[in-house]
mmCIF file of C-alpha atoms in Angstrom:
data_model
loop_
_atom_site.group_PDB
_atom_site.id
_atom_site.type_symbol
_atom_site.label_atom_id
_atom_site.label_comp_id
_atom_site.label_asym_id
_atom_site.label_seq_id
_atom_site.Cartn_x
_atom_site.Cartn_y
_atom_site.Cartn_z
ATOM 1 C CA MET M 1 91.020 160.101 147.533
ATOM 2 C CA THR M 2 91.278 163.538 145.705
ATOM 3 C CA THR M 3 93.923 164.525 148.453
ATOM 4 C CA VAL M 4 95.855 161.572 147.818
ATOM 5 C CA VAL M 5 95.711 162.364 144.162
ATOM 6 C CA LYS M 6 96.727 165.973 144.623
ATOM 7 C CA ALA M 7 99.807 164.565 147.069
ATOM 8 C CA ASN M 8 100.971 162.199 144.306
ATOM 9 C CA TRP M 9 100.926 164.688 141.607
ATOM 10 C CA ARG M 10 102.884 166.835 143.680
ATOM 11 C CA VAL M 11 105.404 164.695 144.169
ATOM 12 C CA PHE M 12 105.504 163.829 140.695
ATOM 13 C CA ALA M 13 106.043 167.314 139.666
ATOM 14 C CA SER M 14 108.691 167.834 142.473
ATOM 15 C CA MET M 15 110.438 164.840 141.116
ATOM 16 C CA LEU M 16 110.333 166.179 137.465
ATOM 17 C CA LEU M 17 112.004 169.528 138.402
ATOM 18 C CA VAL M 18 114.640 167.428 140.139
ATOM 19 C CA ILE M 19 115.173 165.260 137.179
ATOM 20 C CA PHE M 20 115.138 168.264 134.860
ATOM 21 C CA GLY M 21 117.573 170.116 137.336
ATOM 22 C CA VAL M 22 119.738 167.197 136.973
ATOM 23 C CA GLU M 23 119.433 166.906 133.371
ATOM 24 C CA LEU M 24 120.264 170.615 132.840
ATOM 25 C CA ALA M 25 123.320 170.306 135.128
ATOM 26 C CA VAL M 26 124.698 167.109 133.112
ATOM 27 C CA MET M 27 124.114 168.985 129.856
ATOM 28 C CA LEU M 28 125.978 172.177 130.955
ATOM 29 C CA LEU M 29 128.938 169.961 132.069
ATOM 30 C CA LEU M 30 129.012 168.119 128.891
ATOM 31 C CA SER M 31 129.024 171.394 126.604
ATOM 32 C CA THR M 32 132.222 172.219 128.314
ATOM 33 C CA LEU M 33 133.830 168.879 127.106
ATOM 34 C CA PRO M 34 135.283 168.224 123.641
ATOM 35 C CA PRO M 35 132.405 166.947 121.166
ATOM 36 C CA TRP M 36 131.575 163.434 121.447
ATOM 37 C CA PRO M 37 130.903 160.909 118.725
ATOM 38 C CA PRO M 38 127.398 160.862 117.365
ATOM 39 C CA LEU M 39 126.863 157.601 118.952
ATOM 40 C CA ALA M 40 127.832 158.569 122.347
ATOM 41 C CA THR M 41 125.536 161.563 121.841
ATOM 42 C CA ASP M 42 122.419 158.990 121.150
ATOM 43 C CA LEU M 43 123.116 156.788 124.070
ATOM 44 C CA VAL M 44 123.106 160.080 126.439
ATOM 45 C CA ASP M 45 120.062 161.510 124.919
ATOM 46 C CA ALA M 46 118.576 157.885 125.140
ATOM 47 C CA LEU M 47 119.474 157.749 128.675
ATOM 48 C CA SER M 48 118.382 161.028 129.568
ATOM 49 C CA LEU M 49 114.690 160.336 127.814
ATOM 50 C CA ALA M 50 114.678 157.173 129.856
ATOM 51 C CA VAL M 51 115.470 159.112 133.232
ATOM 52 C CA ILE M 52 112.786 161.671 132.473
ATOM 53 C CA SER M 53 110.202 158.898 131.452
ATOM 54 C CA ALA M 54 110.510 156.732 134.346
ATOM 55 C CA PRO M 55 108.801 158.813 136.883
ATOM 56 C CA LEU M 56 106.027 159.491 134.322
ATOM 57 C CA LEU M 57 105.651 155.431 133.723
ATOM 58 C CA TRP M 58 105.790 154.743 137.260
ATOM 59 C CA PHE M 59 102.709 156.926 137.864
ATOM 60 C CA ILE M 60 100.694 155.906 135.046
ATOM 61 C CA VAL M 61 101.250 152.256 134.816
ATOM 62 C CA ALA M 62 102.913 150.980 137.945
ATOM 63 C CA LYS M 63 101.286 152.623 140.452
ATOM 64 C CA PRO M 64 97.798 152.208 139.422
ATOM 65 C CA LEU M 65 98.712 148.598 138.964
ATOM 66 C CA ALA M 66 100.194 148.676 142.596
ATOM 67 C CA ARG M 67 97.234 150.424 143.761
ATOM 68 C CA GLY M 68 94.785 147.816 142.171
ATOM 69 C CA ALA M 69 96.891 144.949 143.509
ATOM 70 C CA GLU M 70 96.719 146.517 146.875
ATOM 71 C CA ALA M 71 93.018 147.178 146.641
ATOM 72 C CA GLU M 72 92.597 143.633 145.678
ATOM 73 C CA THR M 73 94.534 142.254 148.432
ATOM 74 C CA TYR M 74 92.420 144.228 150.904
ATOM 75 C CA ARG M 75 89.282 142.878 149.651
ATOM 76 C CA LEU M 76 90.370 139.369 149.690
ATOM 77 C CA GLU M 77 91.754 139.951 153.457
ATOM 78 C CA ALA M 78 88.265 141.762 154.197
ATOM 79 C CA ARG M 79 86.497 138.786 152.578
ATOM 80 C CA ALA M 80 88.619 136.207 154.716
ATOM 81 C CA GLU M 81 88.024 138.174 157.745
ATOM 82 C CA SER M 82 84.211 137.917 157.371
ATOM 83 C CA GLU M 83 84.217 134.260 156.595
ATOM 84 C CA ARG M 84 86.504 133.766 159.647
ATOM 85 C CA ARG M 85 83.816 135.972 161.859
ATOM 86 C CA LYS M 86 80.743 133.705 160.307
ATOM 87 C CA ALA M 87 82.584 130.553 161.229
ATOM 88 C CA ASP M 88 83.275 131.895 164.723
ATOM 89 C CA GLU M 89 79.972 133.031 164.979
ATOM 90 C CA GLY M 90 78.580 129.648 163.909
ATOM 91 C CA LEU M 91 80.915 127.862 166.219
ATOM 92 C CA ARG M 92 79.628 129.881 169.135
ATOM 93 C CA LEU M 93 76.154 129.292 168.150
ATOM 94 C CA PHE M 94 76.975 125.238 167.917
ATOM 95 C CA ARG M 95 78.880 125.468 171.436
ATOM 96 C CA ALA M 96 75.534 127.088 172.786
ATOM 97 C CA LEU M 97 73.429 124.451 171.515
ATOM 98 C CA LEU M 98 75.490 121.668 172.885
ATOM 99 C CA ASP M 99 75.752 123.384 176.447
ATOM 100 C CA ARG M 100 72.086 123.607 176.356
ATOM 101 C CA SER M 101 71.462 120.104 175.571
ATOM 102 C CA THR M 102 69.364 118.166 178.339
ATOM 103 C CA ASP M 103 71.886 115.422 177.583
ATOM 104 C CA ILE M 104 75.611 114.945 178.591
ATOM 105 C CA ILE M 105 77.871 115.244 175.218
ATOM 106 C CA GLU M 106 81.247 113.797 175.535
ATOM 107 C CA VAL M 107 84.260 113.923 172.971
ATOM 108 C CA VAL M 108 86.587 111.018 173.694
ATOM 109 C CA GLU M 109 89.710 110.006 172.205
ATOM 110 C CA PRO M 110 88.979 106.473 170.573
ATOM 111 C CA ASN M 111 92.475 104.948 171.797
ATOM 112 C CA THR M 112 92.967 105.774 175.136
ATOM 113 C CA GLY M 113 89.375 107.015 176.443
ATOM 114 C CA ARG M 114 90.557 110.356 177.603
ATOM 115 C CA ILE M 115 88.006 113.319 177.457
ATOM 116 C CA LEU M 116 88.748 115.602 175.078
ATOM 117 C CA ASP M 117 85.427 118.071 175.346
ATOM 118 C CA ILE M 118 82.454 118.170 177.327
ATOM 119 C CA ASN M 119 79.329 120.321 177.370
ATOM 120 C CA GLU M 120 77.949 122.273 180.092
ATOM 121 C CA ARG M 121 75.408 119.654 181.217
ATOM 122 C CA ALA M 122 78.235 117.211 182.147
ATOM 123 C CA CYS M 123 79.620 119.558 184.611
ATOM 124 C CA VAL M 124 76.068 120.430 185.892
ATOM 125 C CA GLN M 125 75.099 116.347 186.185
ATOM 126 C CA LEU M 126 78.518 115.214 187.469
ATOM 127 C CA GLY M 127 79.273 117.571 189.781
ATOM 128 C CA TYR M 128 83.173 118.568 188.137
ATOM 129 C CA SER M 129 84.385 121.741 186.479
ATOM 130 C CA ARG M 130 85.109 121.870 183.077
ATOM 131 C CA GLY M 131 88.807 121.384 183.582
ATOM 132 C CA GLU M 132 88.521 118.582 185.931
ATOM 133 C CA LEU M 133 86.624 116.642 183.439
ATOM 134 C CA LEU M 134 89.003 117.522 180.790
ATOM 135 C CA ALA M 135 91.619 115.612 182.929
ATOM 136 C CA LEU M 136 89.796 112.509 183.320
ATOM 137 C CA SER M 137 89.250 109.353 181.005
ATOM 138 C CA MET M 138 86.060 107.608 180.535
ATOM 139 C CA GLY M 139 87.000 104.922 183.045
ATOM 140 C CA ASP M 140 87.061 107.580 185.638
ATOM 141 C CA LEU M 141 83.290 108.284 184.946
ATOM 142 C CA ASP M 142 81.995 104.560 184.252
ATOM 143 C CA PRO M 143 83.227 102.018 186.505
ATOM 144 C CA THR M 144 81.500 99.355 184.570
ATOM 145 C CA LEU M 145 84.267 100.117 181.600
ATOM 146 C CA ASP M 146 86.983 97.713 182.223
ATOM 147 C CA PRO M 147 89.832 97.331 179.401
ATOM 148 C CA SER M 148 87.928 94.445 177.662
ATOM 149 C CA SER M 149 84.617 95.981 177.244
ATOM 150 C CA TRP M 150 86.595 99.320 176.056
ATOM 151 C CA THR M 151 88.375 97.156 173.778
ATOM 152 C CA ARG M 152 84.994 95.248 172.594
ATOM 153 C CA ASN M 153 83.202 98.450 172.238
ATOM 154 C CA SER M 154 86.180 100.255 170.218
ATOM 155 C CA GLU M 155 86.019 97.234 167.666
ATOM 156 C CA GLN M 156 82.253 97.516 167.232
ATOM 157 C CA LEU M 157 82.574 101.307 166.776
ATOM 158 C CA HIS M 158 85.270 100.894 164.192
ATOM 159 C CA GLU M 159 83.279 98.403 162.066
ATOM 160 C CA SER M 160 79.572 99.958 162.292
ATOM 161 C CA GLY M 161 80.521 103.790 163.060
ATOM 162 C CA GLU M 162 77.939 103.770 166.208
ATOM 163 C CA LEU M 163 77.068 102.079 169.082
ATOM 164 C CA VAL M 164 74.538 101.948 171.858
ATOM 165 C CA TRP M 165 75.304 100.738 175.418
ATOM 166 C CA GLU M 166 73.865 101.004 178.866
ATOM 167 C CA GLY M 167 76.465 101.499 181.746
ATOM 168 C CA LEU M 168 77.198 104.024 184.953
ATOM 169 C CA HIS M 169 78.289 107.671 185.274
ATOM 170 C CA LYS M 170 79.905 108.525 188.556
ATOM 171 C CA ARG M 171 79.696 111.787 190.184
ATOM 172 C CA LYS M 172 82.433 113.748 191.881
ATOM 173 C CA ASP M 173 80.995 112.710 195.083
ATOM 174 C CA GLY M 174 81.271 109.028 194.408
ATOM 175 C CA SER M 175 77.469 108.402 193.794
ATOM 176 C CA THR M 176 76.570 106.705 190.460
ATOM 177 C CA PHE M 177 73.453 106.749 188.207
ATOM 178 C CA PRO M 178 72.397 104.680 185.344
ATOM 179 C CA VAL M 179 73.072 106.087 181.592
ATOM 180 C CA GLU M 180 72.409 105.169 177.924
ATOM 181 C CA ALA M 181 74.987 106.383 175.640
ATOM 182 C CA SER M 182 74.754 106.665 171.958
ATOM 183 C CA VAL M 183 78.317 106.819 170.650
ATOM 184 C CA SER M 184 79.313 107.607 166.997
ATOM 185 C CA ARG M 185 82.717 107.348 165.312
ATOM 186 C CA ILE M 186 83.465 110.898 163.421
ATOM 187 C CA ALA M 187 86.542 111.518 161.308
ATOM 188 C CA LEU M 188 87.570 114.780 160.590
ATOM 189 C CA ASP M 189 91.350 115.882 161.197
ATOM 190 C CA ARG M 190 91.576 112.587 163.083
ATOM 191 C CA GLU M 191 89.201 110.046 164.602
ATOM 192 C CA TYR M 192 86.879 111.210 167.939
ATOM 193 C CA ASN M 193 84.086 109.336 169.685
ATOM 194 C CA VAL M 194 81.157 111.313 170.218
ATOM 195 C CA ALA M 195 78.793 110.289 173.055
ATOM 196 C CA VAL M 196 75.144 111.483 173.868
ATOM 197 C CA VAL M 197 74.584 110.186 177.439
ATOM 198 C CA ARG M 198 71.077 110.310 178.750
ATOM 199 C CA ASP M 199 70.157 109.429 182.453
ATOM 200 C CA VAL M 200 68.055 106.593 182.407
ATOM 201 C CA THR M 201 67.334 106.573 186.165
ATOM 202 C CA GLU M 202 63.478 107.363 186.075
ATOM 203 C CA ARG M 203 63.341 105.017 183.196
ATOM 204 C CA LYS M 204 64.879 102.160 185.102
ATOM 205 C CA ARG M 205 62.626 102.889 188.111
ATOM 206 C CA ALA M 206 59.478 103.055 185.983
ATOM 207 C CA ALA M 207 60.435 99.498 184.682
ATOM 208 C CA ALA M 208 61.590 98.127 188.003
ATOM 209 C CA ASN M 209 57.823 99.406 189.082
ATOM 210 C CA LEU M 210 56.165 97.689 186.234
ATOM 211 C CA LEU M 211 58.092 94.351 186.842
ATOM 212 C CA LEU M 212 56.984 94.863 190.367
ATOM 213 C CA GLN M 213 53.327 95.193 189.575
ATOM 214 C CA SER M 214 53.619 92.252 186.825
ATOM 215 C CA SER M 215 54.940 90.168 189.538
ATOM 216 C CA ALA M 216 52.327 91.130 191.899
ATOM 217 C CA LEU M 217 49.753 90.213 189.548
ATOM 218 C CA ASN M 218 51.416 87.022 188.578
ATOM 219 C CA ALA M 219 51.489 85.973 191.957
ATOM 220 C CA ALA M 220 47.986 86.731 192.936
ATOM 221 C CA ALA M 221 45.832 84.092 194.128
ATOM 222 C CA ASP M 222 42.595 85.447 192.331
ATOM 223 C CA PRO M 223 42.041 85.453 188.588
ATOM 224 C CA GLU M 224 43.321 88.768 186.863
ATOM 225 C CA VAL M 225 42.407 89.688 183.474
ATOM 226 C CA ILE M 226 43.279 92.781 181.266
ATOM 227 C CA THR M 227 41.451 93.478 178.200
ATOM 228 C CA GLY M 228 41.114 96.027 175.625
ATOM 229 C CA LEU M 229 37.983 98.689 175.260
ATOM 230 C CA ASP M 230 36.255 96.023 173.037
ATOM 231 C CA GLY M 231 36.912 93.314 175.587
ATOM 232 C CA THR M 232 39.490 91.450 173.762
ATOM 233 C CA ILE M 233 42.061 89.900 176.371
ATOM 234 C CA VAL M 234 45.403 91.100 176.176
ATOM 235 C CA TRP M 235 47.032 89.557 179.437
ATOM 236 C CA VAL M 236 46.091 86.752 182.122
ATOM 237 C CA ASN M 237 47.808 85.779 185.222
ATOM 238 C CA PRO M 238 48.519 81.907 185.998
ATOM 239 C CA ALA M 239 45.393 81.772 188.628
ATOM 240 C CA PHE M 240 42.970 82.745 185.561
ATOM 241 C CA THR M 241 44.481 79.412 184.052
ATOM 242 C CA GLU M 242 44.108 77.340 186.965
ATOM 243 C CA SER M 243 40.355 78.675 187.646
ATOM 244 C CA THR M 244 39.301 78.385 184.179
ATOM 245 C CA GLY M 245 41.376 75.722 182.511
ATOM 246 C CA TYR M 246 42.641 78.033 179.611
ATOM 247 C CA ALA M 247 45.979 78.744 178.840
ATOM 248 C CA ALA M 248 47.345 82.437 178.351
ATOM 249 C CA GLU M 249 47.966 81.458 174.794
ATOM 250 C CA GLU M 250 44.384 80.327 174.379
ATOM 251 C CA ALA M 251 42.894 83.319 176.144
ATOM 252 C CA ILE M 252 44.624 86.137 174.635
ATOM 253 C CA GLY M 253 43.196 87.652 171.784
ATOM 254 C CA ARG M 254 39.852 86.235 172.212
ATOM 255 C CA ASN M 255 36.731 87.841 174.005
ATOM 256 C CA PRO M 256 35.717 86.554 177.467
ATOM 257 C CA ARG M 257 32.122 86.115 176.344
ATOM 258 C CA GLU M 258 33.539 83.322 173.911
ATOM 259 C CA LEU M 259 35.399 81.681 176.724
ATOM 260 C CA LEU M 260 33.425 82.024 179.909
ATOM 261 C CA ARG M 261 29.784 83.070 179.275
ATOM 262 C CA SER M 262 27.683 80.224 180.989
ATOM 263 C CA GLY M 263 24.126 81.160 179.470
ATOM 264 C CA VAL M 264 23.038 82.111 183.246
ATOM 265 C CA HIS M 265 22.764 86.056 182.830
ATOM 266 C CA ASP M 266 20.938 88.023 180.232
ATOM 267 C CA ARG M 267 22.265 90.477 177.912
ATOM 268 C CA ALA M 268 21.211 93.337 180.201
ATOM 269 C CA PHE M 269 23.587 92.074 182.718
ATOM 270 C CA TYR M 270 26.709 92.303 180.661
ATOM 271 C CA LYS M 271 25.274 95.785 179.220
ATOM 272 C CA GLN M 272 25.114 97.305 182.663
ATOM 273 C CA LEU M 273 28.911 95.643 183.193
ATOM 274 C CA TRP M 274 30.558 97.236 180.348
ATOM 275 C CA ASP M 275 28.352 100.639 180.668
ATOM 276 C CA THR M 276 30.027 101.065 184.203
ATOM 277 C CA ILE M 277 33.278 100.121 183.225
ATOM 278 C CA LEU M 278 33.545 102.202 180.258
ATOM 279 C CA ALA M 279 31.951 105.189 181.982
ATOM 280 C CA GLY M 280 35.337 105.203 184.348
ATOM 281 C CA ASN M 281 33.756 103.276 187.317
ATOM 282 C CA VAL M 282 34.302 100.388 189.154
ATOM 283 C CA TRP M 283 31.751 97.297 188.534
ATOM 284 C CA ARG M 284 31.219 94.823 191.716
ATOM 285 C CA GLY M 285 29.143 91.758 191.449
ATOM 286 C CA GLU M 286 28.874 88.068 191.004
ATOM 287 C CA MET M 287 28.580 86.113 188.075
ATOM 288 C CA THR M 288 28.647 82.384 186.689
ATOM 289 C CA ASN M 289 31.443 81.450 184.457
ATOM 290 C CA ARG M 290 32.220 78.529 182.413
ATOM 291 C CA ARG M 291 35.316 76.509 182.692
ATOM 292 C CA LYS M 292 37.108 74.927 179.485
ATOM 293 C CA ASP M 293 35.794 71.927 180.518
ATOM 294 C CA GLY M 294 32.046 72.992 180.740
ATOM 295 C CA SER M 295 31.901 72.983 184.366
ATOM 296 C CA LEU M 296 30.378 76.308 186.034
ATOM 297 C CA TYR M 297 31.902 78.259 188.637
#
């Protein structure tokens, strides 16, 4: 800064010497001419003063103002650059979070279904490169999305702003897997559909297994009863109704001792049964129960 100030004052001094030299030459020239009227002389003096004062005013007033404006411009530009870097860093962080998600995330054009953006998980799970996916539409990924279902989903999204649907996603090799998608309509510079898509293969398999087990229990020829730890009945199969005469809605919520105790066995018998079960072991034995009509079996 000191060097710059010294350089500026050297420039200023040089300018003054040049101006004084020019002024002196003009005065010498004028002295050889006939005398001027007083008014003309005053005008020449005023002009000379203005010429001499102009550099001084420029250094004292205009240049500091220009330097201040330049410094303010630099400060604003530096602040804008800092904010831009922070925004870029935030976007990179957000992108990293999206790419590390365990779910597929898709940004879709609402009207055409064209894929506008995709996260890394989608590339891994579907077997496509990012560029390949950005050349596809949702109809290419989900064979269940026909034009009518796409229109219906778009209308619901437009009305409520969100939608949950189940469908399929097709990998690059042609294989498919079931998915559940949570879709939101987001309005920024324009509208976008953002879908968080989850592979529900394991959930579907577990549900199918439960259905199979339930079907097997319902089809069993022997009575099956499921109770809570306190003995309250939570489920019975049709064979239970056939054996006891109690319909499921009559049995559920009640304790077997209210329905089936025959009076043949003492308290110690039932205590030994429950102690065995609650200890995590299997009780095997014979007992006599009472049907709804009072008969024993």
